[in-house]
Amino acid sequence: LAIAERDPERLVLPTLHLAMELTKRDGRCPPLYRLEGHNHFSPPSSLGTTDNDLGDAILRLIKRPVI
């Protein structure tokens, strides 16, 4: 799950609610990333640039052990 620093509250709150519900269900918090300096459109556009926030988050998720 990801939220961006400049996302409007109406997009952030449902994501945080989903994280809380998944935590209740699974007994652990899902990966949740806050992308600094971004809004809800800009993270995909940052892939392949010097801004590695989203790319690094994706790689951490891929490399995360499956439980």
PDB file of C-alpha atoms in Angstrom:
ATOM      1  CA  LEU A   1       0.000   0.000   0.000  1.00  0.00           C
ATOM      2  CA  ALA A   2       1.249   3.508  -0.695  1.00  0.00           C
ATOM      3  CA  ILE A   3       0.224   7.060  -0.030  1.00  0.00           C
ATOM      4  CA  ALA A   4       1.896  10.216  -1.242  1.00  0.00           C
ATOM      5  CA  GLU A   5       2.821  13.280   0.776  1.00  0.00           C
ATOM      6  CA  ARG A   6       0.604  15.547  -1.308  1.00  0.00           C
ATOM      7  CA  ASP A   7      -2.348  13.191  -1.656  1.00  0.00           C
ATOM      8  CA  PRO A   8      -5.669  14.680  -0.605  1.00  0.00           C
ATOM      9  CA  GLU A   9      -7.114  13.329   2.638  1.00  0.00           C
ATOM     10  CA  ARG A  10      -9.966  11.685   0.718  1.00  0.00           C
ATOM     11  CA  LEU A  11      -7.367   9.349  -0.850  1.00  0.00           C
ATOM     12  CA  VAL A  12      -5.149   8.856   2.191  1.00  0.00           C
ATOM     13  CA  LEU A  13      -7.843   7.883   4.698  1.00  0.00           C
ATOM     14  CA  PRO A  14      -9.234   4.886   2.760  1.00  0.00           C
ATOM     15  CA  THR A  15      -5.698   3.550   2.315  1.00  0.00           C
ATOM     16  CA  LEU A  16      -4.997   3.872   6.038  1.00  0.00           C
ATOM     17  CA  HIS A  17      -8.349   2.239   6.817  1.00  0.00           C
ATOM     18  CA  LEU A  18      -7.454  -0.667   4.516  1.00  0.00           C
ATOM     19  CA  ALA A  19      -4.087  -1.013   6.264  1.00  0.00           C
ATOM     20  CA  MET A  20      -5.848  -1.167   9.639  1.00  0.00           C
ATOM     21  CA  GLU A  21      -8.317  -3.798   8.430  1.00  0.00           C
ATOM     22  CA  LEU A  22      -5.550  -5.932   6.915  1.00  0.00           C
ATOM     23  CA  THR A  23      -3.595  -5.646  10.164  1.00  0.00           C
ATOM     24  CA  LYS A  24      -6.613  -6.871  12.134  1.00  0.00           C
ATOM     25  CA  ARG A  25      -7.161  -9.734   9.723  1.00  0.00           C
ATOM     26  CA  ASP A  26      -3.539 -10.841   9.360  1.00  0.00           C
ATOM     27  CA  GLY A  27      -2.126  -9.909  12.753  1.00  0.00           C
ATOM     28  CA  ARG A  28       0.585  -7.790  11.133  1.00  0.00           C
ATOM     29  CA  CYS A  29       0.719  -4.530   9.256  1.00  0.00           C
ATOM     30  CA  PRO A  30       1.029  -4.781   5.477  1.00  0.00           C
ATOM     31  CA  PRO A  31       3.838  -2.883   3.768  1.00  0.00           C
ATOM     32  CA  LEU A  32       2.792   0.766   3.772  1.00  0.00           C
ATOM     33  CA  TYR A  33       4.878   3.426   2.060  1.00  0.00           C
ATOM     34  CA  ARG A  34       4.614   7.211   2.228  1.00  0.00           C
ATOM     35  CA  LEU A  35       6.208   8.774  -0.836  1.00  0.00           C
ATOM     36  CA  GLU A  36       7.654  12.180   0.027  1.00  0.00           C
ATOM     37  CA  GLY A  37       7.203  15.007  -2.465  1.00  0.00           C
ATOM     38  CA  HIS A  38       4.598  13.137  -4.522  1.00  0.00           C
ATOM     39  CA  ASN A  39       0.903  13.371  -5.228  1.00  0.00           C
ATOM     40  CA  HIS A  40      -1.383  10.594  -6.434  1.00  0.00           C
ATOM     41  CA  PHE A  41      -0.269  10.975 -10.081  1.00  0.00           C
ATOM     42  CA  SER A  42       3.489  11.438  -9.843  1.00  0.00           C
ATOM     43  CA  PRO A  43       4.931   8.171  -8.413  1.00  0.00           C
ATOM     44  CA  PRO A  44       4.591   6.074 -11.607  1.00  0.00           C
ATOM     45  CA  SER A  45       6.166   8.900 -13.605  1.00  0.00           C
ATOM     46  CA  SER A  46       9.194   8.801 -11.321  1.00  0.00           C
ATOM     47  CA  LEU A  47      10.157   5.264 -12.348  1.00  0.00           C
ATOM     48  CA  GLY A  48      13.362   5.317 -14.367  1.00  0.00           C
ATOM     49  CA  THR A  49      14.419   8.724 -13.026  1.00  0.00           C
ATOM     50  CA  THR A  50      16.797   9.730 -10.242  1.00  0.00           C
ATOM     51  CA  ASP A  51      13.828   9.689  -7.821  1.00  0.00           C
ATOM     52  CA  ASN A  52      14.040   6.103  -6.579  1.00  0.00           C
ATOM     53  CA  ASP A  53      11.391   6.192  -3.824  1.00  0.00           C
ATOM     54  CA  LEU A  54       8.751   4.128  -5.621  1.00  0.00           C
ATOM     55  CA  GLY A  55      11.243   1.860  -7.358  1.00  0.00           C
ATOM     56  CA  ASP A  56      13.000   1.141  -4.062  1.00  0.00           C
ATOM     57  CA  ALA A  57       9.658   0.419  -2.371  1.00  0.00           C
ATOM     58  CA  ILE A  58       8.730  -2.015  -5.134  1.00  0.00           C
ATOM     59  CA  LEU A  59      12.077  -3.791  -4.852  1.00  0.00           C
ATOM     60  CA  ARG A  60      11.692  -4.106  -1.054  1.00  0.00           C
ATOM     61  CA  LEU A  61       8.255  -5.616  -1.564  1.00  0.00           C
ATOM     62  CA  ILE A  62       9.543  -8.102  -4.149  1.00  0.00           C
ATOM     63  CA  LYS A  63      12.480  -9.115  -1.955  1.00  0.00           C
ATOM     64  CA  ARG A  64      10.344  -9.413   1.187  1.00  0.00           C
ATOM     65  CA  PRO A  65      10.122 -12.958   2.531  1.00  0.00           C
ATOM     66  CA  VAL A  66       6.746 -14.608   2.077  1.00  0.00           C
ATOM     67  CA  ILE A  67       5.170 -15.461   5.418  1.00  0.00           C
TER      68      ILE A  67
END
